[in-house]
Coordinates of C-alpha atoms in Angstrom, one line a residue:
M23 CA 3.4 2.6 13.3
S24 CA 3.1 -1.4 14.4
A25 CA 6.0 -2.0 12.2
L26 CA 8.1 0.8 13.8
S27 CA 7.4 0.0 17.4
R28 CA 8.3 -4.0 16.3
L29 CA 11.9 -2.4 14.6
C30 CA 12.7 -0.1 17.9
K31 CA 12.1 -3.2 20.0
A32 CA 14.5 -5.0 18.0
L33 CA 16.9 -2.0 18.1
G34 CA 16.7 -2.1 22.1
F35 CA 14.2 0.8 22.9
K36 CA 11.5 0.1 25.2
V37 CA 8.0 1.0 23.2
S38 CA 4.8 1.7 24.1
G39 CA 1.5 3.0 22.1
S40 CA -1.8 4.2 21.7
D41 CA -4.4 4.2 19.2
A42 CA -8.1 5.2 19.1
S43 CA -9.8 2.1 19.1
Y44 CA -8.8 -1.4 20.2
S45 CA -8.2 -3.7 17.7
E46 CA -6.1 -6.9 16.6
T47 CA -3.2 -4.9 16.0
L48 CA -2.9 -4.0 19.5
E49 CA -3.8 -7.5 20.6
K50 CA -0.5 -8.8 18.6
L51 CA 1.7 -5.8 19.8
Q52 CA 0.9 -6.4 23.4
E53 CA 1.2 -10.8 22.8
E54 CA 4.9 -9.3 21.7
D55 CA 5.4 -7.7 24.7
V56 CA 5.1 -3.8 23.5
F57 CA 2.6 -2.0 25.8
C58 CA -0.4 -0.3 24.3
Y59 CA -3.6 0.6 24.5
A60 CA -7.2 2.4 23.3
G61 CA -7.6 5.8 24.5
H62 CA -5.1 8.2 26.3
N63 CA -2.7 7.5 29.0
L64 CA -0.4 10.8 30.4
E65 CA 1.1 8.7 32.5
V66 CA 2.8 7.2 30.0
V67 CA 3.7 10.0 27.9
R68 CA 5.1 11.5 30.8
R69 CA 7.7 8.5 31.2
A70 CA 8.9 8.7 27.5
D71 CA 11.6 10.3 26.2
A72 CA 10.3 10.6 22.9
V73 CA 6.6 10.8 21.4
V74 CA 6.1 9.8 17.8
Y75 CA 2.7 10.2 16.4
T76 CA 1.6 10.0 12.5
A77 CA -0.8 12.4 10.7
A78 CA -4.2 10.9 11.7
V79 CA -3.4 12.1 15.1
P80 CA -4.9 15.8 16.0
E81 CA -3.3 18.9 17.0
D82 CA -5.1 18.7 19.9
D83 CA -4.8 15.1 21.0
E84 CA -4.1 14.9 24.3
E85 CA -1.1 12.7 24.7
L86 CA 0.4 15.3 22.1
R87 CA -0.4 18.1 24.1
A88 CA 1.0 16.6 27.0
A89 CA 4.1 15.8 25.6
E90 CA 4.5 19.3 24.2
E91 CA 4.0 20.6 28.1
E92 CA 6.8 17.7 29.2
G93 CA 9.3 19.1 26.7
K94 CA 9.0 15.7 24.9
I95 CA 11.0 15.1 21.7
I96 CA 8.5 15.0 19.3
I97 CA 8.9 13.2 15.7
E98 CA 6.1 12.3 12.6
R99 CA 6.4 9.0 11.4
G100 CA 8.0 9.9 8.5
E101 CA 11.0 11.7 9.9
F102 CA 11.3 8.8 12.6
L103 CA 11.4 6.2 9.6
G104 CA 14.2 8.3 8.1
L105 CA 16.1 8.4 11.5
A106 CA 15.3 4.5 11.2
A107 CA 16.6 4.0 8.0
A108 CA 20.0 5.7 8.9
E109 CA 20.5 3.0 11.1
F110 CA 21.2 0.6 8.3
G111 CA 24.2 -0.1 6.2
K112 CA 21.5 0.5 2.5
T113 CA 18.1 1.7 2.0
V114 CA 15.6 0.2 -0.4
A115 CA 12.6 2.1 -0.6
V116 CA 9.5 1.1 -2.8
A117 CA 7.3 4.4 -3.7
G118 CA 4.2 4.7 -5.9
T119 CA 0.5 5.9 -6.0
H120 CA -0.8 1.9 -6.6
G121 CA 1.5 -1.1 -5.3
K122 CA 4.3 -0.2 -2.9
T123 CA 3.1 -2.6 -0.2
T124 CA 3.1 -5.5 -2.5
V125 CA 6.5 -4.9 -4.0
T126 CA 7.9 -4.0 -0.7
A127 CA 6.7 -7.6 0.9
L128 CA 8.1 -9.3 -2.2
T129 CA 11.1 -7.4 -1.9
A130 CA 11.6 -8.8 1.7
L131 CA 10.8 -12.1 0.4
L132 CA 13.1 -12.1 -2.0
F133 CA 15.8 -10.8 -0.1
K134 CA 15.3 -13.7 2.7
N135 CA 15.4 -16.8 -0.2
A136 CA 18.4 -15.3 -0.9
G137 CA 19.4 -15.5 2.2
L138 CA 20.5 -12.0 3.0
D139 CA 21.4 -10.0 5.9
F140 CA 18.3 -7.1 5.7
T141 CA 15.4 -5.7 8.1
A142 CA 12.2 -5.1 6.2
H143 CA 9.3 -2.6 7.0
I144 CA 6.0 -3.3 5.5
G145 CA 2.7 -1.0 5.4
G146 CA 0.8 -4.3 5.0
L147 CA 0.4 -8.3 6.5
A148 CA 2.7 -10.3 4.2
N149 CA 1.8 -13.8 4.5
D150 CA 5.1 -15.1 3.6
L151 CA 6.7 -13.2 6.2
N152 CA 3.9 -13.8 8.9
G153 CA 3.6 -9.9 9.6
N154 CA 4.7 -6.6 8.5
Y155 CA 7.8 -6.5 9.8
Y156 CA 10.6 -8.8 9.2
S157 CA 14.2 -9.1 10.5
T158 CA 17.9 -11.3 9.7
G159 CA 20.3 -8.8 10.1
K160 CA 21.5 -4.5 9.2
E161 CA 23.0 -4.9 5.8
Y162 CA 19.8 -3.7 4.0
F163 CA 16.9 -1.9 4.8
V164 CA 13.5 -2.4 2.8
T165 CA 10.6 -0.1 3.3
E166 CA 7.6 1.3 1.7
A167 CA 8.6 5.0 0.9
C168 CA 5.1 6.9 1.1
E169 CA 4.5 10.2 -0.5
Y170 CA 1.4 11.5 1.8
R171 CA 2.2 14.7 2.8
K172 CA 6.2 14.1 1.3
N173 CA 7.2 11.6 3.5
F174 CA 9.4 9.8 1.3
L175 CA 11.6 12.9 1.9
H176 CA 13.0 11.8 4.6
L177 CA 14.1 9.0 3.2
N178 CA 18.1 8.6 1.4
P179 CA 17.6 5.5 -0.8
D180 CA 20.5 3.4 -2.2
C181 CA 17.9 1.7 -4.2
A182 CA 14.9 4.0 -5.0
V183 CA 12.0 2.6 -6.9
V184 CA 8.9 4.4 -8.3
L185 CA 5.8 2.4 -9.6
N186 CA 3.8 5.2 -10.8
A187 CA 3.1 8.7 -9.8
E188 CA -0.7 9.8 -9.9
Q189 CA -2.4 12.2 -8.6
D190 CA -3.4 11.4 -4.8
H191 CA -4.0 12.9 -1.4
P192 CA -5.5 16.1 -2.5
D193 CA -5.5 17.4 1.2
C194 CA -1.5 17.7 0.3
Y195 CA -1.4 18.1 -3.1
K196 CA -3.3 20.8 -5.5
S197 CA -1.8 19.9 -8.4
L198 CA -0.3 16.8 -10.2
R199 CA 3.1 19.2 -10.8
E200 CA 3.1 19.2 -6.9
L201 CA 2.7 15.7 -6.7
Y202 CA 5.4 15.1 -9.4
E203 CA 8.1 17.8 -7.8
A204 CA 7.4 15.6 -4.5
F205 CA 8.6 12.6 -6.2
D206 CA 11.3 14.6 -7.9
G207 CA 13.4 15.2 -4.5
F208 CA 13.0 11.5 -3.4
L209 CA 14.5 10.2 -6.5
L210 CA 17.1 12.9 -5.8
N211 CA 18.1 11.6 -2.8
C212 CA 18.8 8.4 -4.5
A213 CA 20.8 10.4 -7.0
R214 CA 22.9 12.4 -4.5
R215 CA 24.0 9.1 -3.2
N216 CA 24.7 7.4 -6.8
G217 CA 22.0 5.0 -6.0
R218 CA 20.1 3.4 -8.4
I219 CA 16.7 4.4 -9.8
I220 CA 14.1 2.0 -10.8
I221 CA 10.9 3.3 -12.1
N222 CA 7.9 2.5 -14.5
G223 CA 8.8 3.5 -18.1
D224 CA 5.0 3.7 -18.7
C225 CA 4.2 6.1 -16.7
E226 CA 3.4 9.8 -17.2
Y227 CA 5.7 11.0 -14.6
Y228 CA 9.1 9.2 -16.6
K229 CA 7.9 10.3 -19.5
M230 CA 8.0 13.9 -18.5
H231 CA 11.3 13.4 -16.9
K232 CA 13.2 11.4 -19.7
C233 CA 16.9 10.8 -18.9
S234 CA 16.6 13.2 -15.8
Y235 CA 19.0 10.7 -13.7
D236 CA 22.0 8.8 -14.1
N237 CA 22.2 5.1 -13.2
M238 CA 18.0 4.5 -14.2
R239 CA 16.5 1.2 -15.2
T240 CA 12.6 1.3 -16.5
F241 CA 10.6 -1.5 -16.5
G242 CA 7.1 -1.6 -18.1
F243 CA 4.8 -3.3 -20.7
G244 CA 6.5 -1.6 -23.6
S245 CA 9.3 -2.9 -25.0
T246 CA 11.5 0.3 -25.4
N247 CA 11.8 -0.3 -21.5
D248 CA 15.3 -2.2 -19.9
C249 CA 12.6 -4.6 -18.4
Y250 CA 9.5 -5.5 -20.5
P251 CA 7.2 -8.8 -20.4
A252 CA 6.4 -11.2 -23.5
D253 CA 4.3 -13.5 -24.3
M254 CA 1.8 -13.1 -21.6
C255 CA -1.4 -15.5 -20.7
V256 CA -3.5 -15.6 -18.0
R257 CA -5.4 -19.0 -16.5
G258 CA -7.9 -18.2 -13.3
G259 CA -6.7 -14.5 -13.4
K260 CA -3.4 -15.2 -12.7
Y261 CA -0.5 -14.1 -15.6
S262 CA 2.6 -16.8 -16.7
F263 CA 4.7 -14.6 -18.9
D264 CA 8.9 -14.1 -19.9
I265 CA 11.0 -11.3 -18.5
Y266 CA 12.9 -9.9 -20.8
M267 CA 15.8 -7.8 -20.2
D268 CA 17.6 -6.0 -22.3
N269 CA 15.9 -7.4 -25.2
S270 CA 17.1 -10.9 -24.0
K271 CA 14.8 -13.2 -22.7
Y272 CA 15.4 -13.4 -18.5
A273 CA 13.4 -15.3 -17.1
H274 CA 9.7 -17.2 -17.3
I275 CA 7.3 -16.5 -14.5
D276 CA 4.2 -18.6 -13.4
S277 CA 3.1 -16.1 -11.1
N278 CA 0.6 -16.5 -8.0
M279 CA -0.5 -13.3 -8.2
Y280 CA -3.9 -12.3 -9.5
G281 CA -4.3 -9.3 -12.1
R282 CA -2.2 -7.6 -15.2
H283 CA -1.3 -4.9 -12.6
N284 CA 0.9 -7.4 -11.0
V285 CA 3.3 -7.8 -14.2
L286 CA 4.1 -5.0 -13.7
N287 CA 5.0 -5.3 -10.1
A288 CA 6.9 -8.6 -11.3
L289 CA 9.1 -6.5 -13.5
A290 CA 10.1 -4.1 -10.8
L291 CA 11.1 -7.1 -8.7
A292 CA 13.0 -8.3 -11.4
L293 CA 15.1 -4.9 -11.8
I294 CA 15.7 -5.4 -7.9
S295 CA 17.1 -8.7 -8.2
E296 CA 19.2 -7.3 -10.6
Q297 CA 20.8 -4.6 -9.0
F298 CA 21.3 -7.0 -5.8
H299 CA 22.8 -9.7 -7.9
I300 CA 20.4 -12.0 -7.2
D301 CA 19.9 -15.3 -8.8
K302 CA 17.3 -15.7 -11.2
S303 CA 16.6 -18.9 -9.8
V304 CA 15.7 -17.6 -6.2
L305 CA 13.8 -14.7 -8.1
I306 CA 11.6 -17.0 -10.3
R307 CA 11.0 -18.9 -6.7
T308 CA 9.8 -15.7 -5.3
L309 CA 7.4 -14.8 -7.8
N310 CA 5.8 -18.1 -8.2
T311 CA 5.3 -19.1 -5.1
F312 CA 4.2 -15.4 -3.1
S313 CA 0.8 -15.5 -1.3
G314 CA 0.4 -12.2 -0.6
V315 CA -0.6 -9.4 1.6
S316 CA -4.0 -8.8 3.8
R317 CA -6.4 -7.2 1.9
R318 CA -4.9 -7.2 -1.2
F319 CA -7.2 -9.0 -3.0
E320 CA -7.5 -11.4 -0.4
E321 CA -9.6 -14.2 0.1
I322 CA -11.6 -14.2 3.0
K323 CA -14.9 -16.7 3.3
T324 CA -17.1 -18.2 1.4
V325 CA -21.2 -17.2 1.6
N326 CA -24.2 -19.3 -0.5
G327 CA -21.4 -20.3 -2.8
A328 CA -20.0 -16.8 -3.4
R329 CA -16.0 -15.9 -2.8
V330 CA -15.5 -13.2 -0.8
F331 CA -12.5 -10.8 -1.0
S332 CA -10.9 -8.0 1.2
D333 CA -9.1 -5.5 -1.0
Y334 CA -7.7 -2.2 0.4
A335 CA -8.2 -0.2 -3.1
H336 CA -9.2 3.3 -2.4
H337 CA -8.2 5.2 -5.8
P338 CA -10.3 4.6 -9.0
D339 CA -7.4 3.1 -10.7
E340 CA -7.1 0.7 -7.8
I341 CA -11.0 -0.4 -8.4
A342 CA -11.0 -0.6 -11.7
A343 CA -8.0 -3.0 -11.5
T344 CA -9.6 -5.4 -9.0
V345 CA -12.6 -5.3 -10.9
S346 CA -10.5 -6.7 -14.1
A347 CA -8.5 -9.1 -11.7
A348 CA -12.0 -10.6 -10.5
R349 CA -13.5 -10.8 -13.9
E350 CA -9.7 -12.3 -15.4
A351 CA -10.1 -14.9 -12.4
G352 CA -13.6 -16.4 -13.4
A353 CA -16.5 -14.4 -11.4
E354 CA -20.0 -14.6 -13.4
R355 CA -20.7 -11.6 -11.0
V356 CA -18.4 -9.2 -9.5
V357 CA -20.3 -7.2 -6.4
L358 CA -18.6 -4.3 -5.0
Y359 CA -18.9 -3.1 -1.5
F360 CA -16.9 0.3 -1.5
Q361 CA -15.9 2.3 1.5
P362 CA -14.8 6.0 0.6
H363 CA -11.7 6.9 2.5
T364 CA -12.0 10.8 3.2
F365 CA -14.3 13.4 2.0
S366 CA -11.6 15.4 0.2
R367 CA -10.4 12.4 -1.7
T368 CA -14.3 11.8 -2.7
L369 CA -15.1 14.8 -4.2
K370 CA -12.0 15.0 -6.2
Y371 CA -12.4 11.9 -7.9
A372 CA -16.1 11.5 -7.5
D373 CA -16.2 11.3 -11.7
G374 CA -13.4 8.9 -11.8
F375 CA -15.0 6.7 -8.4
A376 CA -18.5 6.5 -10.3
A377 CA -16.8 5.3 -13.5
A378 CA -14.7 2.5 -12.1
L379 CA -17.2 1.2 -9.4
A380 CA -19.8 1.0 -12.7
G381 CA -17.8 -1.2 -13.6
A382 CA -19.0 -4.1 -11.4
D383 CA -22.4 -5.3 -11.7
K384 CA -23.8 -4.8 -8.3
V385 CA -22.3 -1.8 -6.5
T386 CA -22.9 -0.9 -3.0
V387 CA -21.7 2.6 -1.1
V388 CA -20.7 2.6 2.5
K389 CA -20.5 5.2 4.9
T390 CA -17.5 7.5 4.5
Y391 CA -14.5 6.3 6.8
P392 CA -13.8 10.0 7.5
A393 CA -10.2 9.0 8.8
R394 CA -9.2 13.0 9.2
E395 CA -11.7 15.1 8.2
T396 CA -15.1 15.8 8.5
P397 CA -17.8 16.2 5.9
D398 CA -17.7 19.9 4.9
Q399 CA -14.6 19.0 2.9
G400 CA -15.9 17.5 0.8
M401 CA -18.2 14.6 -0.6
D402 CA -20.1 12.0 1.3
G403 CA -20.6 8.3 0.5
L404 CA -24.4 9.0 0.0
E405 CA -23.9 11.9 -2.6
L406 CA -21.0 9.3 -4.3
S407 CA -23.9 6.9 -4.4
R408 CA -26.4 9.1 -6.2
R409 CA -22.9 10.0 -9.1
V410 CA -23.0 6.1 -9.3
S411 CA -26.5 6.2 -9.9
L412 CA -26.0 8.5 -13.2
R413 CA -24.1 5.4 -14.9
K414 CA -25.4 2.2 -13.0
R415 CA -27.7 1.4 -10.1
C416 CA -25.9 2.0 -6.5
G417 CA -27.0 0.7 -3.1
Y418 CA -26.0 2.9 0.1
V419 CA -25.7 1.6 3.5
K420 CA -24.9 3.3 6.6
S421 CA -22.8 0.2 8.5
L422 CA -21.3 -2.3 8.0
M423 CA -23.5 -4.7 9.9
A424 CA -25.9 -3.6 6.7
V425 CA -23.3 -5.4 4.4
A426 CA -23.1 -8.4 6.0
S427 CA -26.9 -8.5 6.0
D428 CA -27.2 -7.7 2.5
I429 CA -23.8 -10.5 1.5
A430 CA -26.3 -13.0 4.0
L431 CA -29.6 -12.3 1.4
T432 CA -27.9 -11.6 -1.7
A433 CA -24.6 -13.5 -2.5
R434 CA -25.0 -16.8 -4.8
E435 CA -22.7 -19.3 -6.6
G436 CA -19.9 -17.9 -8.9
D437 CA -20.2 -14.0 -7.3
F438 CA -16.7 -12.3 -6.6
I439 CA -17.8 -10.1 -3.5
I440 CA -15.1 -7.5 -2.8
L441 CA -14.7 -5.5 0.3
T442 CA -12.8 -2.7 -0.8
G443 CA -11.6 0.5 0.9
A444 CA -8.9 2.0 3.5
G445 CA -11.0 2.3 6.1
D446 CA -12.6 0.0 8.5
I447 CA -14.9 -2.3 5.8
D448 CA -12.6 -5.4 6.2
L449 CA -14.3 -5.4 9.6
V450 CA -17.4 -7.2 7.9
R451 CA -15.4 -10.3 7.6
Y452 CA -15.8 -11.0 11.3
L453 CA -19.8 -10.0 10.8
I454 CA -20.2 -13.0 7.7

C-alpha cells in the first residue's frame, strides 16, 4: 500500500492513509508529505473521494463502514492496482508463490540500468532503488502480481512472468487445482494481448499446461528449457554460472545473490532482458551488482560473533531454501527463529513446516502472527513447535523480547541466526 500511495501521489492525487499501528513505513510516508496515521480518523474518510483497502482490513472496520455510509468509491487494493497499471504503456507483471519481490526489484534495476522509461511497484524495499517505488516515466509499469484472492486477475500484462505456482493461501484456495486455474486466468489475460509469457519450465504447473500458450519462453535448470544454466559453482553461498539461451552460451554471471533458488530468478531476468532487447552487458551488470531486497536473507547485525539475518520466508519451501543458502554461505550452525503467519497456513502445511524447520541446527517457534485470523481457524505456534519436536528438539517463545534475550544468551561465533516469517519478527533487529 505504501508503494501505491507513492504512485498515486506521483500521478497527481492527494493521498492519505491509515494503518493499525505506527511504523517506520508511516514515518517515511509522512516525510514524503503523505498524510498518514495509526488508528482511525473518520473525518479524513469523509473528505476523501475514494477509499482503497487491503484484505487485512476487517469488514467491520470503522473507516470502511464510514466510507460505505458516506457513499464513497470503495476499491480493493488488487483492483486498484489494475486500474493504476492501465495508466501506463505496457505492463510487466511478475507472479509466483516465491521470489516475485526479488525478480520485480531485479527487473526495475535492469530497466534503470538500461535507461528505460518506467515505473516500478515492488512488494519490498529494494536496496538499489532506495524503496518500493521508483519512477522515470510511464512507458512501462513493472509490478508484482499477487495470487492472493486472485488479485493478479485485475492485471492485463504485456509480459507475464511465472516463477512457480505452489499451493499456498489455504484461506482462499481449497486445492492446487483452484490455484492453477487462477494462474491460468493470469496468463490468459496476457495471451489475449498477444503478450510474452515467461515461465519456469521445471515447475509442475508448466508441465501440466505445456504448449497451452503461444509466445511463451521457458527457464529452468533443465536443458530442455529455452534458458538454462551451465557450469554452476558456488563460493561463499553465491553462484557463478553460464546462461544458455536456445542452447547457445549467452552470458557468464557472477551473481551477488545467495542461494541456488536465485539462479532461477537470474534466468527469468535474462528472458525479460531478451524480451525488451536490453543489451546483455546491462543484464550482467545488474545480476553481478544487485544488492537485494529488505528481509530477503538480509544480514542485519552481529551478536557475539554470530551473523544475524532477517528473512521473509513463510512457506516450507522458502524456509528450506533459506537454510540451504545459509549452509552454502558457510554457517557452522544454522539457528532459526520462525514466526508462523496465520493459523490456517500453519495447519495446512504443518508437516512441511516441521520438515523444513528440522533442517536447522537449532530451531525456535515464535508465537503466531495472526494477521486477519483467529486461533480457531487452524494451528498455533505452540502446537507447531510440538510437531517439530517429533523430528528435532524445538523451543517455543511467546514474545519478540524473548527471541532477543535468547539470541543474546546463546549466539556464538560461526552461527547464522535467521529471523524468519512474514509477520513482525523483523522488529527483533531493534531489540538486539
